[in-house]
Amino acid sequence: MLTRVDLRGEDGAPETLLPRPVLTEAAVADTVREVIAEVRQRGDAALYDLTERLDGVRLESLVVPQDTGVKALSSLPSDLRDALMVAEAAVRRHHEEELRASRETLDRGLRIRTLPRPMVRAGCYVPGGRAAYPSTVLMTAVVARVAGVDEVVVCVPPGEGGGVAEVTLAATEVAGVDVVHPVGGAQAIAAMAYGTESVRKVDVIVGPGNMYVAQAKQQVAGAVRVPSAFTGPSEVVVVADGTSPAEFTATDLVAQTEHGPDGMSWLVTWDEAVADAVDVALDGVLEDARRGAEIAGTLASSGHCVLVDDEQQALAVVDAIAPEHLQLMVAAPEALAERVHNAGAVFLGPWTPTSIGDYVAGPSHVLPTAGTARFAGALTVADFTKDINLVTADPDALRRLGPYVEALAVAEGQSPALGRAGRIGAPGYRAAEVRCHLR
């Protein structure tokens, strides 16, 4: 079931020996560029036409009526409504701990105050269409709300008939979303980045999506803030030593493949008997799985079992992959987790499946994929805020620091001389500026 990769006895760097997904960014880049250009040129008209062409739906409106979320929430079964409330509370509670107060540094007459300020408007992309992901609404919009964002916008692909799933709409009500647009794909990213008649321009765009969405976010970065993590197709690495049931490991591998065919599932073990047992367990899991044949196909193309010599080599493999989800199904998961450098989120032990993180643990499940966990982490309050520094110097501080300013300014080619009538001449005589203030 899983393609075996035997690294036992290999001394080379794991990243040169492991199979990696073939990213199709180049293939979709031109298509995405055309979509963005069309939205920028034609606004709402382009959104209507692109949604009809790409999603097979002719929308009647680009804005979901405001009372729709309230009606959707009231129509849900009580257990599902309670689940949304529990998840929202967990996300809010966790991310409230990330809030930072203003900071102050004092140094002999020089005062620096740093004020964290939230973005005014945030755009949250939520996958949709054939499936519903209310959890992603909570994992993005609630974090924005905690950060203090004034207006939270959600874009979600429409389903059949042009509507948005009831449970997704209910989640927007729970999360306090201001506006919902039934628009998906690269066109939604373009609309939020540049604005149209119906979609207001936002300051930051967050949320996972397919390759087209991820590529669109990369292309609009600069016009709008986009977190550095590549949030594309889902992926998981499970490190197992045989101390947990093989069925647990098999289920963890299957759980992430449900999100689509482009992700990857990895088993890493130093015990070949574990690899054999998990293959058998996968057969049993897939017999009863919804869309079992589809998941089996994904595992056949993107499922790998890496055999290693020991824990140390297993960690090297993990850090080379830099997975979105890392499941440690080993005897001492805490100790092993302390040695992990690259992972979006780590789940420790047999009683902590990745799904608990997907829904109710609290940290956002919007995580880095495609190896970007090497330099990026989960979505946090910081993605919705920026720092403003307030600098105040008294005369003594300026006299003390002025000579250093002058030395550095001259080194950078700035003349220390004043222009006519004591004015600072072009181009920006910073050394002269200090002298002028001290006269």
Tab-separated table of C-alpha atoms in Angstrom:
chain	number	residue	atom	x	y	z
A	1	MET	CA	0.000	0.000	0.000
A	2	LEU	CA	2.705	2.490	1.016
A	3	THR	CA	5.739	2.827	-1.246
A	4	ARG	CA	8.803	1.690	0.696
A	5	VAL	CA	11.869	3.934	0.884
A	6	ASP	CA	14.735	2.158	2.642
A	7	LEU	CA	17.277	4.586	4.085
A	8	ARG	CA	18.890	2.101	6.444
A	9	GLY	CA	22.653	2.342	6.157
A	10	GLU	CA	22.468	5.507	4.049
A	11	ASP	CA	24.811	8.332	5.039
A	12	GLY	CA	23.500	10.964	2.630
A	13	ALA	CA	21.269	13.878	3.553
A	14	PRO	CA	17.625	12.680	3.671
A	15	GLU	CA	16.364	15.535	1.494
A	16	THR	CA	18.397	14.180	-1.436
A	17	LEU	CA	17.056	10.650	-0.988
A	18	LEU	CA	13.353	11.201	-0.332
A	19	PRO	CA	10.682	11.396	-3.018
A	20	ARG	CA	9.017	14.789	-3.078
A	21	PRO	CA	5.750	15.889	-4.676
A	22	VAL	CA	6.032	17.484	-8.076
A	23	LEU	CA	4.728	20.969	-7.466
A	24	THR	CA	2.738	22.255	-10.405
A	25	GLU	CA	3.170	25.938	-9.557
A	26	ALA	CA	4.727	26.725	-12.932
A	27	ALA	CA	1.877	24.985	-14.721
A	28	VAL	CA	-0.826	26.959	-12.940
A	29	ALA	CA	1.030	30.276	-12.594
A	30	ASP	CA	-0.020	31.600	-16.000
A	31	THR	CA	-3.646	30.585	-15.490
A	32	VAL	CA	-3.714	32.274	-12.097
A	33	ARG	CA	-2.077	35.398	-13.504
A	34	GLU	CA	-4.795	35.632	-16.152
A	35	VAL	CA	-7.550	35.214	-13.543
A	36	ILE	CA	-6.069	37.940	-11.355
A	37	ALA	CA	-5.747	40.303	-14.314
A	38	GLU	CA	-9.356	39.652	-15.326
A	39	VAL	CA	-10.646	40.395	-11.822
A	40	ARG	CA	-8.596	43.587	-11.614
A	41	GLN	CA	-9.892	44.780	-14.978
A	42	ARG	CA	-13.543	43.728	-14.808
A	43	GLY	CA	-14.342	43.506	-11.089
A	44	ASP	CA	-17.677	41.922	-10.217
A	45	ALA	CA	-18.397	40.986	-13.837
A	46	ALA	CA	-15.265	38.841	-13.865
A	47	LEU	CA	-16.266	37.134	-10.613
A	48	TYR	CA	-19.657	36.185	-12.019
A	49	ASP	CA	-18.165	34.875	-15.261
A	50	LEU	CA	-15.244	33.028	-13.633
A	51	THR	CA	-17.512	31.360	-11.075
A	52	GLU	CA	-19.789	30.163	-13.850
A	53	ARG	CA	-16.861	28.945	-15.943
A	54	LEU	CA	-14.814	27.299	-13.181
A	55	ASP	CA	-17.462	26.239	-10.635
A	56	GLY	CA	-20.410	25.681	-12.964
A	57	VAL	CA	-22.617	28.091	-11.023
A	58	ARG	CA	-24.173	31.379	-12.131
A	59	LEU	CA	-24.446	33.455	-8.977
A	60	GLU	CA	-27.323	35.821	-8.316
A	61	SER	CA	-25.295	37.857	-5.837
A	62	LEU	CA	-21.692	38.075	-4.658
A	63	VAL	CA	-22.727	38.761	-1.064
A	64	VAL	CA	-24.549	36.315	1.212
A	65	PRO	CA	-27.459	38.048	3.040
A	66	GLN	CA	-26.454	39.054	6.582
A	67	ASP	CA	-29.180	37.126	8.403
A	68	THR	CA	-28.269	33.846	6.674
A	69	GLY	CA	-25.717	32.858	9.323
A	70	VAL	CA	-28.204	33.294	12.164
A	71	LYS	CA	-30.785	31.143	10.380
A	72	ALA	CA	-28.197	28.493	9.554
A	73	LEU	CA	-26.982	28.266	13.153
A	74	SER	CA	-30.507	27.875	14.502
A	75	SER	CA	-31.233	25.101	12.001
A	76	LEU	CA	-28.300	22.889	13.039
A	77	PRO	CA	-28.713	19.817	15.247
A	78	SER	CA	-27.855	20.686	18.837
A	79	ASP	CA	-24.780	18.444	18.958
A	80	LEU	CA	-23.258	20.117	15.903
A	81	ARG	CA	-24.113	23.562	17.236
A	82	ASP	CA	-22.454	22.657	20.539
A	83	ALA	CA	-19.383	21.387	18.692
A	84	LEU	CA	-19.003	24.718	16.910
A	85	MET	CA	-19.277	26.558	20.220
A	86	VAL	CA	-16.717	24.323	21.913
A	87	ALA	CA	-14.295	24.716	19.018
A	88	GLU	CA	-14.739	28.496	18.922
A	89	ALA	CA	-14.079	28.774	22.667
A	90	ALA	CA	-10.942	26.639	22.386
A	91	VAL	CA	-9.544	28.682	19.496
A	92	ARG	CA	-10.321	31.957	21.232
A	93	ARG	CA	-8.851	30.815	24.555
A	94	HIS	CA	-5.605	29.653	22.992
A	95	HIS	CA	-5.034	32.690	20.812
A	96	GLU	CA	-5.889	35.188	23.533
A	97	GLU	CA	-2.654	34.040	25.150
A	98	GLU	CA	-0.793	35.354	22.095
A	99	LEU	CA	-1.954	38.949	22.546
A	100	ARG	CA	0.901	41.333	23.311
A	101	ALA	CA	0.733	44.570	25.253
A	102	SER	CA	2.671	47.647	24.182
A	103	ARG	CA	6.371	47.493	25.082
A	104	GLU	CA	8.730	50.233	26.225
A	105	THR	CA	12.513	50.560	26.186
A	106	LEU	CA	14.276	53.397	28.066
A	107	ASP	CA	17.935	54.257	27.588
A	108	ARG	CA	19.252	57.543	29.016
A	109	GLY	CA	16.797	59.920	27.434
A	110	LEU	CA	15.853	57.709	24.474
A	111	ARG	CA	12.386	56.192	24.727
A	112	ILE	CA	11.014	53.543	22.359
A	113	ARG	CA	7.388	52.441	22.600
A	114	THR	CA	6.190	49.574	20.419
A	115	LEU	CA	2.450	49.457	19.814
A	116	PRO	CA	0.920	46.323	18.281
A	117	ARG	CA	-1.896	47.347	15.960
A	118	PRO	CA	-4.416	45.018	14.277
A	119	MET	CA	-5.204	45.117	10.584
A	120	VAL	CA	-8.404	46.954	9.684
A	121	ARG	CA	-9.808	44.273	7.379
A	122	ALA	CA	-8.915	40.583	7.094
A	123	GLY	CA	-9.845	38.145	4.353
A	124	CYS	CA	-10.262	34.472	5.263
A	125	TYR	CA	-10.304	31.912	2.476
A	126	VAL	CA	-12.299	28.787	3.342
A	127	PRO	CA	-12.325	25.796	0.962
A	128	GLY	CA	-15.775	24.655	-0.082
A	129	GLY	CA	-17.759	23.607	-3.108
A	130	ARG	CA	-18.317	19.838	-2.823
A	131	ALA	CA	-17.275	19.733	0.868
A	132	ALA	CA	-17.822	21.989	3.869
A	133	TYR	CA	-15.094	23.180	6.222
A	134	PRO	CA	-16.695	25.122	9.085
A	135	SER	CA	-13.626	24.420	11.201
A	136	THR	CA	-11.516	26.560	8.863
A	137	VAL	CA	-13.903	29.456	9.406
A	138	LEU	CA	-13.224	29.213	13.128
A	139	MET	CA	-9.485	28.628	12.729
A	140	THR	CA	-9.089	31.834	10.718
A	141	ALA	CA	-11.874	34.268	11.586
A	142	VAL	CA	-11.739	33.718	15.355
A	143	VAL	CA	-7.992	34.368	15.372
A	144	ALA	CA	-8.589	37.599	13.442
A	145	ARG	CA	-11.260	38.636	15.928
A	146	VAL	CA	-8.967	37.940	18.881
A	147	ALA	CA	-6.308	40.080	17.201
A	148	GLY	CA	-8.772	42.986	17.126
A	149	VAL	CA	-9.422	43.151	13.368
A	150	ASP	CA	-12.311	45.548	12.643
A	151	GLU	CA	-13.868	43.654	9.738
A	152	VAL	CA	-13.549	39.960	8.907
A	153	VAL	CA	-14.478	38.751	5.423
A	154	VAL	CA	-14.874	35.130	4.315
A	155	CYS	CA	-14.673	33.887	0.736
A	156	VAL	CA	-15.875	30.329	0.138
A	157	PRO	CA	-16.571	28.529	-3.160
A	158	PRO	CA	-20.282	28.045	-3.834
A	159	GLY	CA	-21.851	24.621	-3.874
A	160	GLU	CA	-24.431	23.363	-6.310
A	161	GLY	CA	-27.080	25.996	-6.842
A	162	GLY	CA	-24.714	28.780	-5.791
A	163	GLY	CA	-25.274	28.457	-2.072
A	164	VAL	CA	-22.857	28.021	0.813
A	165	ALA	CA	-23.185	24.995	3.108
A	166	GLU	CA	-25.416	25.615	6.125
A	167	VAL	CA	-22.784	24.472	8.598
A	168	THR	CA	-20.203	26.830	7.075
A	169	LEU	CA	-22.634	29.735	7.319
A	170	ALA	CA	-23.392	28.754	10.912
A	171	ALA	CA	-19.673	28.840	11.676
A	172	THR	CA	-19.415	32.371	10.266
A	173	GLU	CA	-22.079	33.434	12.751
A	174	VAL	CA	-20.274	31.772	15.648
A	175	ALA	CA	-16.978	33.348	14.608
A	176	GLY	CA	-18.423	36.830	14.190
A	177	VAL	CA	-17.734	37.158	10.463
A	178	ASP	CA	-18.973	40.420	8.945
A	179	VAL	CA	-19.354	39.498	5.265
A	180	VAL	CA	-19.483	36.211	3.339
A	181	HIS	CA	-18.815	36.064	-0.395
A	182	PRO	CA	-19.731	32.860	-2.287
A	183	VAL	CA	-16.602	33.082	-4.411
A	184	GLY	CA	-13.662	30.698	-4.487
A	185	GLY	CA	-10.412	29.948	-6.272
A	186	ALA	CA	-7.823	32.405	-7.505
A	187	GLN	CA	-10.611	34.857	-8.348
A	188	ALA	CA	-11.531	35.135	-4.653
A	189	ILE	CA	-7.932	35.885	-3.715
A	190	ALA	CA	-7.706	38.534	-6.432
A	191	ALA	CA	-10.969	40.131	-5.312
A	192	MET	CA	-9.843	40.374	-1.693
A	193	ALA	CA	-6.405	41.670	-2.673
A	194	TYR	CA	-7.500	44.386	-5.097
A	195	GLY	CA	-11.203	44.899	-4.403
A	196	THR	CA	-14.245	44.887	-6.686
A	197	GLU	CA	-17.624	46.609	-6.548
A	198	SER	CA	-18.908	43.988	-4.064
A	199	VAL	CA	-15.722	42.752	-2.389
A	200	ARG	CA	-13.785	45.323	-0.402
A	201	LYS	CA	-9.997	45.219	-0.474
A	202	VAL	CA	-8.510	43.619	2.645
A	203	ASP	CA	-5.182	44.100	4.422
A	204	VAL	CA	-4.305	40.438	4.959
A	205	ILE	CA	-5.416	37.162	3.358
A	206	VAL	CA	-5.202	33.867	5.258
A	207	GLY	CA	-6.518	30.330	4.913
A	208	PRO	CA	-5.700	27.078	3.111
A	209	GLY	CA	-6.575	26.133	-0.435
A	210	ASN	CA	-5.607	24.181	-3.513
A	211	MET	CA	-2.637	24.937	-5.758
A	212	TYR	CA	-4.514	27.704	-7.587
A	213	VAL	CA	-5.405	29.452	-4.359
A	214	ALA	CA	-1.896	29.112	-2.965
A	215	GLN	CA	-0.371	30.379	-6.204
A	216	ALA	CA	-2.776	33.333	-6.268
A	217	LYS	CA	-1.777	34.286	-2.731
A	218	GLN	CA	1.854	34.280	-3.773
A	219	GLN	CA	1.127	36.482	-6.775
A	220	VAL	CA	-0.814	39.117	-4.814
A	221	ALA	CA	1.718	39.274	-1.966
A	222	GLY	CA	2.938	42.829	-1.828
A	223	ALA	CA	-0.463	44.272	-2.654
A	224	VAL	CA	-1.763	42.638	0.519
A	225	ARG	CA	-0.175	40.838	3.425
A	226	VAL	CA	0.082	37.072	2.956
A	227	PRO	CA	1.680	34.947	5.710
A	228	SER	CA	4.872	33.271	4.506
A	229	ALA	CA	3.630	29.720	5.061
A	230	PHE	CA	2.467	27.879	1.940
A	231	THR	CA	-0.934	26.540	3.018
A	232	GLY	CA	-1.688	24.026	0.311
A	233	PRO	CA	-2.632	20.343	0.120
A	234	SER	CA	-2.546	18.534	3.462
A	235	GLU	CA	0.314	16.279	4.582
A	236	VAL	CA	1.201	14.120	7.570
A	237	VAL	CA	4.222	12.237	8.877
A	238	VAL	CA	3.692	9.492	11.454
A	239	VAL	CA	6.749	8.249	13.359
A	240	ALA	CA	5.956	4.854	14.907
A	241	ASP	CA	7.945	2.336	16.942
A	242	GLY	CA	5.321	-0.375	17.468
A	243	THR	CA	4.189	0.723	20.932
A	244	SER	CA	0.838	1.924	19.546
A	245	PRO	CA	-1.725	-0.161	17.641
A	246	ALA	CA	-1.092	-0.311	13.906
A	247	GLU	CA	-4.750	0.622	13.353
A	248	PHE	CA	-4.108	3.981	15.055
A	249	THR	CA	-1.215	4.708	12.733
A	250	ALA	CA	-3.175	3.620	9.659
A	251	THR	CA	-6.090	5.862	10.614
A	252	ASP	CA	-3.771	8.842	11.091
A	253	LEU	CA	-2.322	8.305	7.635
A	254	VAL	CA	-5.754	8.047	6.045
A	255	ALA	CA	-7.268	11.036	7.872
A	256	GLN	CA	-5.179	13.603	6.004
A	257	THR	CA	-5.579	12.001	2.572
A	258	GLU	CA	-9.305	12.748	2.777
A	259	HIS	CA	-8.510	16.394	2.028
A	260	GLY	CA	-7.503	15.643	-1.551
A	261	PRO	CA	-5.140	13.883	-3.930
A	262	ASP	CA	-2.229	16.336	-3.811
A	263	GLY	CA	-1.122	15.851	-0.198
A	264	MET	CA	1.321	13.321	1.179
A	265	SER	CA	1.230	10.679	3.922
A	266	TRP	CA	4.455	9.323	5.388
A	267	LEU	CA	5.198	6.545	7.831
A	268	VAL	CA	8.695	6.665	9.347
A	269	THR	CA	9.881	3.696	11.391
A	270	TRP	CA	13.016	1.787	12.354
A	271	ASP	CA	11.026	-1.432	12.761
A	272	GLU	CA	10.111	-3.249	9.547
A	273	ALA	CA	7.458	-5.248	11.407
A	274	VAL	CA	5.673	-1.940	12.081
A	275	ALA	CA	5.674	-1.140	8.367
A	276	ASP	CA	4.166	-4.548	7.564
A	277	ALA	CA	1.518	-4.244	10.276
A	278	VAL	CA	0.476	-0.767	9.118
A	279	ASP	CA	0.069	-1.980	5.531
A	280	VAL	CA	-2.274	-4.697	6.755
A	281	ALA	CA	-4.149	-2.217	8.940
A	282	LEU	CA	-4.554	0.184	6.014
A	283	ASP	CA	-6.333	-2.507	4.022
A	284	GLY	CA	-8.800	-2.946	6.866
A	285	VAL	CA	-9.354	0.794	7.339
A	286	LEU	CA	-9.973	1.383	3.648
A	287	GLU	CA	-12.511	-1.445	3.380
A	288	ASP	CA	-14.895	0.540	5.554
A	289	ALA	CA	-13.806	4.063	4.550
A	290	ARG	CA	-16.029	6.451	2.684
A	291	ARG	CA	-14.317	7.109	-0.652
A	292	GLY	CA	-11.982	4.200	0.147
A	293	ALA	CA	-10.963	3.659	-3.489
A	294	GLU	CA	-10.114	7.337	-3.908
A	295	ILE	CA	-8.023	7.364	-0.712
A	296	ALA	CA	-6.260	4.162	-1.773
A	297	GLY	CA	-5.320	5.851	-5.025
A	298	THR	CA	-3.918	8.840	-3.166
A	299	LEU	CA	-1.871	6.578	-0.894
A	300	ALA	CA	-0.579	4.625	-3.882
A	301	SER	CA	0.788	7.805	-5.466
A	302	SER	CA	1.604	9.899	-2.413
A	303	GLY	CA	1.940	7.445	0.470
A	304	HIS	CA	5.438	6.453	1.579
A	305	CYS	CA	6.970	4.279	4.274
A	306	VAL	CA	10.529	5.318	5.152
A	307	LEU	CA	12.630	2.685	6.892
A	308	VAL	CA	15.429	4.183	8.985
A	309	ASP	CA	18.177	2.920	11.288
A	310	ASP	CA	17.103	4.659	14.491
A	311	GLU	CA	15.404	7.651	16.128
A	312	GLN	CA	18.156	10.024	15.061
A	313	GLN	CA	17.723	9.187	11.389
A	314	ALA	CA	13.949	9.376	11.810
A	315	LEU	CA	14.297	12.950	13.104
A	316	ALA	CA	16.536	13.829	10.164
A	317	VAL	CA	13.831	12.555	7.808
A	318	VAL	CA	11.141	14.541	9.647
A	319	ASP	CA	13.138	17.755	9.477
A	320	ALA	CA	13.872	17.196	5.783
A	321	ILE	CA	10.162	16.753	5.010
A	322	ALA	CA	9.110	19.607	7.363
A	323	PRO	CA	5.543	18.271	7.518
A	324	GLU	CA	2.327	20.126	8.189
A	325	HIS	CA	1.269	17.475	10.738
A	326	LEU	CA	3.663	15.281	12.699
A	327	GLN	CA	2.289	12.369	14.736
A	328	LEU	CA	4.714	10.771	17.225
A	329	MET	CA	3.424	7.269	17.971
A	330	VAL	CA	6.435	6.250	20.062
A	331	ALA	CA	7.196	5.201	23.624
A	332	ALA	CA	8.565	8.607	24.695
A	333	PRO	CA	6.912	11.205	22.448
A	334	GLU	CA	7.713	14.205	24.679
A	335	ALA	CA	11.439	13.550	24.541
A	336	LEU	CA	11.362	13.013	20.779
A	337	ALA	CA	9.279	16.150	20.200
A	338	GLU	CA	11.920	18.287	21.917
A	339	ARG	CA	14.344	17.319	19.170
A	340	VAL	CA	12.073	18.232	16.234
A	341	HIS	CA	12.978	21.425	14.368
A	342	ASN	CA	10.635	21.530	11.360
A	343	ALA	CA	6.913	20.802	11.701
A	344	GLY	CA	3.687	22.780	11.611
A	345	ALA	CA	2.066	20.969	14.550
A	346	VAL	CA	3.161	17.931	16.547
A	347	PHE	CA	0.738	15.429	18.082
A	348	LEU	CA	2.117	13.299	20.876
A	349	GLY	CA	1.108	9.746	21.688
A	350	PRO	CA	-1.715	7.387	20.693
A	351	TRP	CA	-4.460	9.469	22.317
A	352	THR	CA	-3.720	12.655	20.364
A	353	PRO	CA	-4.827	12.140	16.766
A	354	THR	CA	-4.313	14.990	14.334
A	355	SER	CA	-8.078	15.461	14.121
A	356	ILE	CA	-8.156	16.874	17.647
A	357	GLY	CA	-5.899	19.632	16.356
A	358	ASP	CA	-8.021	20.062	13.245
A	359	TYR	CA	-11.088	20.837	15.316
A	360	VAL	CA	-10.976	21.525	19.043
A	361	ALA	CA	-7.473	21.714	20.541
A	362	GLY	CA	-7.229	25.471	20.086
A	363	PRO	CA	-4.204	26.376	17.917
A	364	SER	CA	-5.205	27.262	14.371
A	365	HIS	CA	-5.132	24.338	11.990
A	366	VAL	CA	-3.921	26.632	9.202
A	367	LEU	CA	-0.408	25.202	8.992
A	368	PRO	CA	2.603	25.365	6.665
A	369	THR	CA	2.789	22.757	3.907
A	370	ALA	CA	5.165	21.911	1.032
A	371	GLY	CA	8.200	22.163	3.292
A	372	THR	CA	7.538	25.739	4.414
A	373	ALA	CA	7.558	24.600	8.053
A	374	ARG	CA	11.312	25.137	7.693
A	375	PHE	CA	10.690	28.872	8.102
A	376	ALA	CA	7.017	29.354	8.979
A	377	GLY	CA	4.563	28.186	11.596
A	378	ALA	CA	0.856	28.010	12.326
A	379	LEU	CA	-1.468	30.968	11.827
A	380	THR	CA	-1.382	33.213	14.911
A	381	VAL	CA	-2.576	36.585	16.144
A	382	ALA	CA	0.715	38.038	14.889
A	383	ASP	CA	-0.416	37.404	11.299
A	384	PHE	CA	-3.201	39.946	11.823
A	385	THR	CA	-1.136	42.611	13.591
A	386	LYS	CA	1.761	44.936	12.899
A	387	ASP	CA	4.071	46.900	15.180
A	388	ILE	CA	4.350	50.689	15.208
A	389	ASN	CA	7.442	52.091	16.929
A	390	LEU	CA	7.272	55.475	18.660
A	391	VAL	CA	10.720	57.025	19.148
A	392	THR	CA	11.365	59.962	21.495
A	393	ALA	CA	14.785	61.463	22.270
A	394	ASP	CA	15.617	64.289	24.666
A	395	PRO	CA	18.522	66.710	24.021
A	396	ASP	CA	20.967	64.702	26.107
A	397	ALA	CA	20.184	61.520	24.173
A	398	LEU	CA	20.625	63.287	20.843
A	399	ARG	CA	23.986	64.773	21.959
A	400	ARG	CA	25.107	61.341	23.124
A	401	LEU	CA	24.017	59.469	20.001
A	402	GLY	CA	24.605	62.213	17.425
A	403	PRO	CA	28.304	61.432	16.797
A	404	TYR	CA	27.435	57.806	16.033
A	405	VAL	CA	24.683	58.886	13.648
A	406	GLU	CA	27.141	61.186	11.892
A	407	ALA	CA	29.794	58.463	11.608
A	408	LEU	CA	27.351	55.986	10.093
A	409	ALA	CA	25.771	58.571	7.782
A	410	VAL	CA	29.153	59.633	6.421
A	411	ALA	CA	30.077	55.956	5.924
A	412	GLU	CA	26.941	55.560	3.827
A	413	GLY	CA	27.897	58.504	1.644
A	414	GLN	CA	25.868	61.223	3.344
A	415	SER	CA	27.656	64.595	3.428
A	416	PRO	CA	27.912	66.205	6.874
A	417	ALA	CA	27.707	69.690	5.380
A	418	LEU	CA	24.672	71.957	5.629
A	419	GLY	CA	23.109	73.512	2.583
A	420	ARG	CA	22.433	77.228	2.112
A	421	ALA	CA	20.997	79.104	5.074
A	422	GLY	CA	21.660	76.110	7.277
A	423	ARG	CA	19.108	73.944	5.483
A	424	ILE	CA	19.671	70.290	4.902
A	425	GLY	CA	20.667	69.763	1.299
A	426	ALA	CA	19.838	66.926	-1.037
A	427	PRO	CA	20.181	64.016	-0.961
A	428	GLY	CA	19.061	63.666	2.676
A	429	TYR	CA	22.081	64.748	4.687
A	430	ARG	CA	21.383	62.756	7.812
A	431	ALA	CA	24.550	63.843	9.572
A	432	ALA	CA	23.618	67.474	8.913
A	433	GLU	CA	20.131	66.749	10.202
A	434	VAL	CA	21.510	65.808	13.609
A	435	ARG	CA	23.711	68.909	13.714
A	436	CYS	CA	20.786	71.094	12.792
A	437	HIS	CA	18.698	69.742	15.660
A	438	LEU	CA	21.542	70.406	18.085
A	439	ARG	CA	22.122	74.058	17.109
